[in-house]
Amino acid sequence: GFVEIEFPWTARKRGSFGITLSRGTVPDITASQSRSPYPLPMPLPTLMGAPMKVAGIALITSVLTGLVISAPAQSNKRDWLRCADHNPDIRIAACSAFISGKETQARRATAFSYRASAYCQKNQYGAALKDSDEAIRMNPDLAYAYSTRGTVYLLMHQYDRSVQDFDKAIRLNPDDIYNFHNRGIAYRDQGQYDRSLRDFDHVIRLKPNFAYAFRNRGITYAKQGQYDSAIQDFSWAISLKPGFAIAFRDRGIAKFHQAHFEGAAADFQDSLKFDSSDVYTALWLHLARKNAGQDDAQTFAQQVVQIDPSKWPAPVANLFLGKLTEEGTLAAASNPDPLKAREQSCEAEFFIGEYLLLRAEKSNALSHFQTARDTCPHDYLEWNSAAAEMARLDGSTNSSNH
């Protein structure tokens, strides 16, 4: 599974969509416009385009237009610029220094929002929420603060609160398509698919070259079992963004759930060409090849040999390599962080189901798929894939009874 967040930094992977940040004008301490990592406007042209992956959600960058803030005092310019640094630790230190200085309330509110994005990047959601709340208290009309907080809630799987914050951001800035895009993701994870599709349709109508919107609409179709429509959207996303590894993977999963295993394997291979470190795609490729009747044990072992055995999802890979039992895999999914424990246990249940299905243990596989369906966060691919596999099992059982 994996919910990927695209920031202009690098970090760990997961993901099932891409959230964008609203538009604004870069503060006038910089001369040019820049792309910003979601959830904060980042006024640094050097940050354009590089991805970051953080557990849970795919967030994408956008150009800022509309946020006009006068330049801070000369002595604080360095902190202001570093408050938008790509390194979250630098950003936290600089924003903290700026906040403690003699600045206007509007600038301090923006700095709180910038610092919130750094905490979000470090998965420190409590601190991110606290800073977002303070930014909103200081400037209730700061759309970016609501966008930031909406993203944090999305990462915490608190979808109702996420939608409320994106609603507020849209009311404050109705011309910003990126908050519509983000709300479409939140609606999807609430299970409000019609509203999700309307938001993505709106975004695509206004920005028809926006690859992430096609990808996210495709995921919404896939969650409804409309795999042909999903594959069409994933293909559009790939055509707009060549080398879009995660869209290749998404299309491969859709084909997998249609039982087109060879086509799925081809897409997974293409995905790995552009992101060879993606263990989850390697797992899906192994499943596709095995279901297609191909023996790829040696290839799979080579693909995952460099995984740190102490880190997730190494235990899942070791399950398929015969180095770990189902019980051992579930035990390895435990974590002191309740959110991380839920996410890893969800993945373990799903992949154990796939492992058992390859061994023709359909009844036991069904039990694990059901547990994944019951426990996975709704933004996780495993939540949807578990339902798809249960339907496939049900279909094969009915066919065998006729």
PDB file of N, CA and C in Angstrom, residues 2-4 6 15-20 56-60 154 178 180-186 188-189 193 196-197 199-201 203-204 210-224 229-230 233-234 237 244 246-247 250 379 381:
ATOM      1  N   PHE A   2       0.230   2.381   0.190  1.00  0.00           N
ATOM      2  CA  PHE A   2       1.128   3.508   0.278  1.00  0.00           C
ATOM      3  C   PHE A   2       0.422   4.763  -0.130  1.00  0.00           C
ATOM      4  N   VAL A   3       0.470   5.685   0.729  1.00  0.00           N
ATOM      5  CA  VAL A   3      -0.142   6.959   0.455  1.00  0.00           C
ATOM      6  C   VAL A   3       0.992   7.930   0.359  1.00  0.00           C
ATOM      7  N   GLU A   4       1.202   8.475  -0.772  1.00  0.00           N
ATOM      8  CA  GLU A   4       2.426   9.218  -1.002  1.00  0.00           C
ATOM      9  C   GLU A   4       2.177  10.703  -0.935  1.00  0.00           C
ATOM     10  N   GLU A   6       3.787  14.264  -2.008  1.00  0.00           N
ATOM     11  CA  GLU A   6       4.841  14.867  -2.807  1.00  0.00           C
ATOM     12  C   GLU A   6       5.160  16.244  -2.252  1.00  0.00           C
ATOM     13  N   GLY A  15       1.434   5.512  -0.438  1.00  0.00           N
ATOM     14  CA  GLY A  15       0.616   6.510  -1.023  1.00  0.00           C
ATOM     15  C   GLY A  15      -0.450   6.076  -1.963  1.00  0.00           C
ATOM     16  N   SER A  16      -1.496   6.852  -1.990  1.00  0.00           N
ATOM     17  CA  SER A  16      -2.507   6.607  -2.969  1.00  0.00           C
ATOM     18  C   SER A  16      -3.052   7.872  -3.561  1.00  0.00           C
ATOM     19  N   PHE A  17      -2.447   8.998  -3.376  1.00  0.00           N
ATOM     20  CA  PHE A  17      -2.884  10.145  -4.140  1.00  0.00           C
ATOM     21  C   PHE A  17      -1.905  11.282  -4.130  1.00  0.00           C
ATOM     22  N   GLY A  18      -2.344  12.487  -4.419  1.00  0.00           N
ATOM     23  CA  GLY A  18      -1.465  13.633  -4.497  1.00  0.00           C
ATOM     24  C   GLY A  18      -2.207  14.890  -4.132  1.00  0.00           C
ATOM     25  N   ILE A  19      -1.840  15.512  -3.069  1.00  0.00           N
ATOM     26  CA  ILE A  19      -2.533  16.714  -2.630  1.00  0.00           C
ATOM     27  C   ILE A  19      -1.741  17.930  -3.059  1.00  0.00           C
ATOM     28  N   THR A  20      -2.426  18.976  -3.463  1.00  0.00           N
ATOM     29  CA  THR A  20      -1.742  20.157  -3.944  1.00  0.00           C
ATOM     30  C   THR A  20      -1.947  21.326  -3.003  1.00  0.00           C
ATOM     31  N   GLY A  56       1.467   7.920   4.068  1.00  0.00           N
ATOM     32  CA  GLY A  56       0.075   8.216   3.996  1.00  0.00           C
ATOM     33  C   GLY A  56      -0.437   8.830   2.747  1.00  0.00           C
ATOM     34  N   ILE A  57      -0.010   9.979   2.274  1.00  0.00           N
ATOM     35  CA  ILE A  57      -0.750  10.690   1.258  1.00  0.00           C
ATOM     36  C   ILE A  57       0.154  11.329   0.237  1.00  0.00           C
ATOM     37  N   ALA A  58      -0.309  11.443  -0.977  1.00  0.00           N
ATOM     38  CA  ALA A  58       0.506  12.073  -1.988  1.00  0.00           C
ATOM     39  C   ALA A  58       0.150  13.531  -2.089  1.00  0.00           C
ATOM     40  N   LEU A  59       1.059  14.377  -1.789  1.00  0.00           N
ATOM     41  CA  LEU A  59       0.819  15.798  -1.862  1.00  0.00           C
ATOM     42  C   LEU A  59       1.660  16.363  -2.977  1.00  0.00           C
ATOM     43  N   ILE A  60       1.098  17.240  -3.764  1.00  0.00           N
ATOM     44  CA  ILE A  60       1.867  17.807  -4.853  1.00  0.00           C
ATOM     45  C   ILE A  60       2.036  19.303  -4.695  1.00  0.00           C
ATOM     46  N   LEU A 154      -5.898  14.882   7.081  1.00  0.00           N
ATOM     47  CA  LEU A 154      -5.945  13.820   6.082  1.00  0.00           C
ATOM     48  C   LEU A 154      -4.911  12.750   6.384  1.00  0.00           C
ATOM     49  N   TYR A 178      -6.445  24.054  -6.485  1.00  0.00           N
ATOM     50  CA  TYR A 178      -5.703  23.023  -5.776  1.00  0.00           C
ATOM     51  C   TYR A 178      -6.412  22.574  -4.499  1.00  0.00           C
ATOM     52  N   PHE A 180      -9.634  22.429  -4.306  1.00  0.00           N
ATOM     53  CA  PHE A 180     -10.663  21.534  -4.825  1.00  0.00           C
ATOM     54  C   PHE A 180     -10.072  20.135  -5.023  1.00  0.00           C
ATOM     55  N   HIS A 181      -8.852  20.102  -5.544  1.00  0.00           N
ATOM     56  CA  HIS A 181      -8.173  18.823  -5.758  1.00  0.00           C
ATOM     57  C   HIS A 181      -7.983  18.087  -4.440  1.00  0.00           C
ATOM     58  N   ASN A 182      -7.511  18.806  -3.424  1.00  0.00           N
ATOM     59  CA  ASN A 182      -7.274  18.176  -2.122  1.00  0.00           C
ATOM     60  C   ASN A 182      -8.572  17.705  -1.491  1.00  0.00           C
ATOM     61  N   ARG A 183      -9.613  18.523  -1.638  1.00  0.00           N
ATOM     62  CA  ARG A 183     -10.901  18.121  -1.070  1.00  0.00           C
ATOM     63  C   ARG A 183     -11.436  16.881  -1.776  1.00  0.00           C
ATOM     64  N   GLY A 184     -11.154  16.763  -3.079  1.00  0.00           N
ATOM     65  CA  GLY A 184     -11.570  15.561  -3.790  1.00  0.00           C
ATOM     66  C   GLY A 184     -10.953  14.309  -3.200  1.00  0.00           C
ATOM     67  N   ILE A 185      -9.721  14.418  -2.743  1.00  0.00           N
ATOM     68  CA  ILE A 185      -9.056  13.290  -2.079  1.00  0.00           C
ATOM     69  C   ILE A 185      -9.739  12.978  -0.751  1.00  0.00           C
ATOM     70  N   ALA A 186     -10.021  14.031   0.017  1.00  0.00           N
ATOM     71  CA  ALA A 186     -10.667  13.824   1.312  1.00  0.00           C
ATOM     72  C   ALA A 186     -12.062  13.223   1.136  1.00  0.00           C
ATOM     73  N   ARG A 188     -13.008  11.357  -1.280  1.00  0.00           N
ATOM     74  CA  ARG A 188     -12.831   9.962  -1.667  1.00  0.00           C
ATOM     75  C   ARG A 188     -12.615   9.077  -0.453  1.00  0.00           C
ATOM     76  N   ASP A 189     -11.809   9.554   0.475  1.00  0.00           N
ATOM     77  CA  ASP A 189     -11.504   8.727   1.639  1.00  0.00           C
ATOM     78  C   ASP A 189     -12.655   8.692   2.638  1.00  0.00           C
ATOM     79  N   TYR A 193     -17.860   9.319  -3.208  1.00  0.00           N
ATOM     80  CA  TYR A 193     -17.208   9.233  -4.509  1.00  0.00           C
ATOM     81  C   TYR A 193     -17.772  10.223  -5.522  1.00  0.00           C
ATOM     82  N   SER A 196     -16.252  13.496  -4.803  1.00  0.00           N
ATOM     83  CA  SER A 196     -14.837  13.420  -5.170  1.00  0.00           C
ATOM     84  C   SER A 196     -14.674  13.605  -6.670  1.00  0.00           C
ATOM     85  N   LEU A 197     -15.482  12.896  -7.456  1.00  0.00           N
ATOM     86  CA  LEU A 197     -15.387  12.996  -8.907  1.00  0.00           C
ATOM     87  C   LEU A 197     -15.727  14.403  -9.388  1.00  0.00           C
ATOM     88  N   ASP A 199     -15.202  17.210  -7.812  1.00  0.00           N
ATOM     89  CA  ASP A 199     -14.048  18.081  -7.560  1.00  0.00           C
ATOM     90  C   ASP A 199     -12.936  17.839  -8.580  1.00  0.00           C
ATOM     91  N   PHE A 200     -12.638  16.574  -8.865  1.00  0.00           N
ATOM     92  CA  PHE A 200     -11.588  16.287  -9.842  1.00  0.00           C
ATOM     93  C   PHE A 200     -11.995  16.727 -11.246  1.00  0.00           C
ATOM     94  N   ASP A 201     -13.278  16.553 -11.601  1.00  0.00           N
ATOM     95  CA  ASP A 201     -13.752  17.030 -12.899  1.00  0.00           C
ATOM     96  C   ASP A 201     -13.562  18.538 -13.018  1.00  0.00           C
ATOM     97  N   VAL A 203     -11.352  20.408 -11.464  1.00  0.00           N
ATOM     98  CA  VAL A 203      -9.923  20.698 -11.598  1.00  0.00           C
ATOM     99  C   VAL A 203      -9.446  20.403 -13.021  1.00  0.00           C
ATOM    100  N   ILE A 204      -9.834  19.260 -13.552  1.00  0.00           N
ATOM    101  CA  ILE A 204      -9.384  18.860 -14.893  1.00  0.00           C
ATOM    102  C   ILE A 204      -9.951  19.805 -15.955  1.00  0.00           C
ATOM    103  N   PHE A 210      -3.090  18.598 -15.871  1.00  0.00           N
ATOM    104  CA  PHE A 210      -2.717  18.321 -14.477  1.00  0.00           C
ATOM    105  C   PHE A 210      -2.734  16.808 -14.243  1.00  0.00           C
ATOM    106  N   ALA A 211      -1.569  16.185 -14.349  1.00  0.00           N
ATOM    107  CA  ALA A 211      -1.466  14.720 -14.294  1.00  0.00           C
ATOM    108  C   ALA A 211      -1.996  14.154 -12.985  1.00  0.00           C
ATOM    109  N   TYR A 212      -1.738  14.846 -11.866  1.00  0.00           N
ATOM    110  CA  TYR A 212      -2.156  14.315 -10.571  1.00  0.00           C
ATOM    111  C   TYR A 212      -3.673  14.248 -10.449  1.00  0.00           C
ATOM    112  N   ALA A 213      -4.371  15.193 -11.066  1.00  0.00           N
ATOM    113  CA  ALA A 213      -5.830  15.170 -11.008  1.00  0.00           C
ATOM    114  C   ALA A 213      -6.375  13.951 -11.744  1.00  0.00           C
ATOM    115  N   PHE A 214      -5.772  13.623 -12.899  1.00  0.00           N
ATOM    116  CA  PHE A 214      -6.191  12.418 -13.611  1.00  0.00           C
ATOM    117  C   PHE A 214      -5.892  11.178 -12.774  1.00  0.00           C
ATOM    118  N   ARG A 215      -4.730  11.157 -12.152  1.00  0.00           N
ATOM    119  CA  ARG A 215      -4.376  10.002 -11.337  1.00  0.00           C
ATOM    120  C   ARG A 215      -5.353   9.829 -10.180  1.00  0.00           C
ATOM    121  N   ASN A 216      -5.667  10.934  -9.511  1.00  0.00           N
ATOM    122  CA  ASN A 216      -6.554  10.834  -8.356  1.00  0.00           C
ATOM    123  C   ASN A 216      -7.980  10.512  -8.756  1.00  0.00           C
ATOM    124  N   ARG A 217      -8.420  11.031  -9.887  1.00  0.00           N
ATOM    125  CA  ARG A 217      -9.751  10.635 -10.359  1.00  0.00           C
ATOM    126  C   ARG A 217      -9.759   9.155 -10.710  1.00  0.00           C
ATOM    127  N   GLY A 218      -8.651   8.672 -11.280  1.00  0.00           N
ATOM    128  CA  GLY A 218      -8.550   7.245 -11.578  1.00  0.00           C
ATOM    129  C   GLY A 218      -8.656   6.396 -10.329  1.00  0.00           C
ATOM    130  N   ILE A 219      -8.042   6.850  -9.240  1.00  0.00           N
ATOM    131  CA  ILE A 219      -8.130   6.105  -7.985  1.00  0.00           C
ATOM    132  C   ILE A 219      -9.570   6.077  -7.481  1.00  0.00           C
ATOM    133  N   THR A 220     -10.280   7.195  -7.631  1.00  0.00           N
ATOM    134  CA  THR A 220     -11.688   7.225  -7.222  1.00  0.00           C
ATOM    135  C   THR A 220     -12.501   6.222  -8.033  1.00  0.00           C
ATOM    136  N   TYR A 221     -12.255   6.166  -9.346  1.00  0.00           N
ATOM    137  CA  TYR A 221     -12.945   5.170 -10.168  1.00  0.00           C
ATOM    138  C   TYR A 221     -12.585   3.757  -9.707  1.00  0.00           C
ATOM    139  N   ALA A 222     -11.310   3.540  -9.421  1.00  0.00           N
ATOM    140  CA  ALA A 222     -10.882   2.201  -9.005  1.00  0.00           C
ATOM    141  C   ALA A 222     -11.561   1.783  -7.707  1.00  0.00           C
ATOM    142  N   LYS A 223     -11.734   2.729  -6.803  1.00  0.00           N
ATOM    143  CA  LYS A 223     -12.375   2.393  -5.523  1.00  0.00           C
ATOM    144  C   LYS A 223     -13.831   1.989  -5.716  1.00  0.00           C
ATOM    145  N   GLN A 224     -14.411   2.381  -6.839  1.00  0.00           N
ATOM    146  CA  GLN A 224     -15.787   1.980  -7.144  1.00  0.00           C
ATOM    147  C   GLN A 224     -15.837   0.749  -8.041  1.00  0.00           C
ATOM    148  N   SER A 229     -12.430   2.799 -16.529  1.00  0.00           N
ATOM    149  CA  SER A 229     -12.313   4.253 -16.409  1.00  0.00           C
ATOM    150  C   SER A 229     -11.046   4.627 -15.654  1.00  0.00           C
ATOM    151  N   ALA A 230     -10.719   3.839 -14.638  1.00  0.00           N
ATOM    152  CA  ALA A 230      -9.502   4.098 -13.869  1.00  0.00           C
ATOM    153  C   ALA A 230      -8.269   3.961 -14.756  1.00  0.00           C
ATOM    154  N   ASP A 233      -7.821   6.933 -17.011  1.00  0.00           N
ATOM    155  CA  ASP A 233      -7.274   8.112 -16.337  1.00  0.00           C
ATOM    156  C   ASP A 233      -5.805   7.939 -15.989  1.00  0.00           C
ATOM    157  N   PHE A 234      -5.418   6.747 -15.544  1.00  0.00           N
ATOM    158  CA  PHE A 234      -3.998   6.514 -15.255  1.00  0.00           C
ATOM    159  C   PHE A 234      -3.166   6.669 -16.538  1.00  0.00           C
ATOM    160  N   ALA A 237      -2.702  10.294 -17.177  1.00  0.00           N
ATOM    161  CA  ALA A 237      -1.695  10.835 -16.258  1.00  0.00           C
ATOM    162  C   ALA A 237      -0.284  10.524 -16.744  1.00  0.00           C
ATOM    163  N   PHE A 244       6.003   8.773 -14.739  1.00  0.00           N
ATOM    164  CA  PHE A 244       5.137   8.874 -13.554  1.00  0.00           C
ATOM    165  C   PHE A 244       5.018   7.488 -12.929  1.00  0.00           C
ATOM    166  N   ILE A 246       4.331   6.117 -10.034  1.00  0.00           N
ATOM    167  CA  ILE A 246       3.199   5.664  -9.226  1.00  0.00           C
ATOM    168  C   ILE A 246       1.946   5.465 -10.066  1.00  0.00           C
ATOM    169  N   ALA A 247       1.812   6.217 -11.168  1.00  0.00           N
ATOM    170  CA  ALA A 247       0.665   6.026 -12.053  1.00  0.00           C
ATOM    171  C   ALA A 247       0.789   4.704 -12.807  1.00  0.00           C
ATOM    172  N   ASP A 250      -0.321   2.250 -10.257  1.00  0.00           N
ATOM    173  CA  ASP A 250      -1.773   2.292 -10.095  1.00  0.00           C
ATOM    174  C   ASP A 250      -2.467   1.560 -11.243  1.00  0.00           C
ATOM    175  N   ASP A 379      -7.561   5.553   2.861  1.00  0.00           N
ATOM    176  CA  ASP A 379      -6.686   6.091   1.818  1.00  0.00           C
ATOM    177  C   ASP A 379      -5.577   5.114   1.450  1.00  0.00           C
ATOM    178  N   LEU A 381      -4.126   1.755  -0.339  1.00  0.00           N
ATOM    179  CA  LEU A 381      -4.449   0.903  -1.464  1.00  0.00           C
ATOM    180  C   LEU A 381      -4.950  -0.459  -1.003  1.00  0.00           C
TER     181      LEU A 381
END
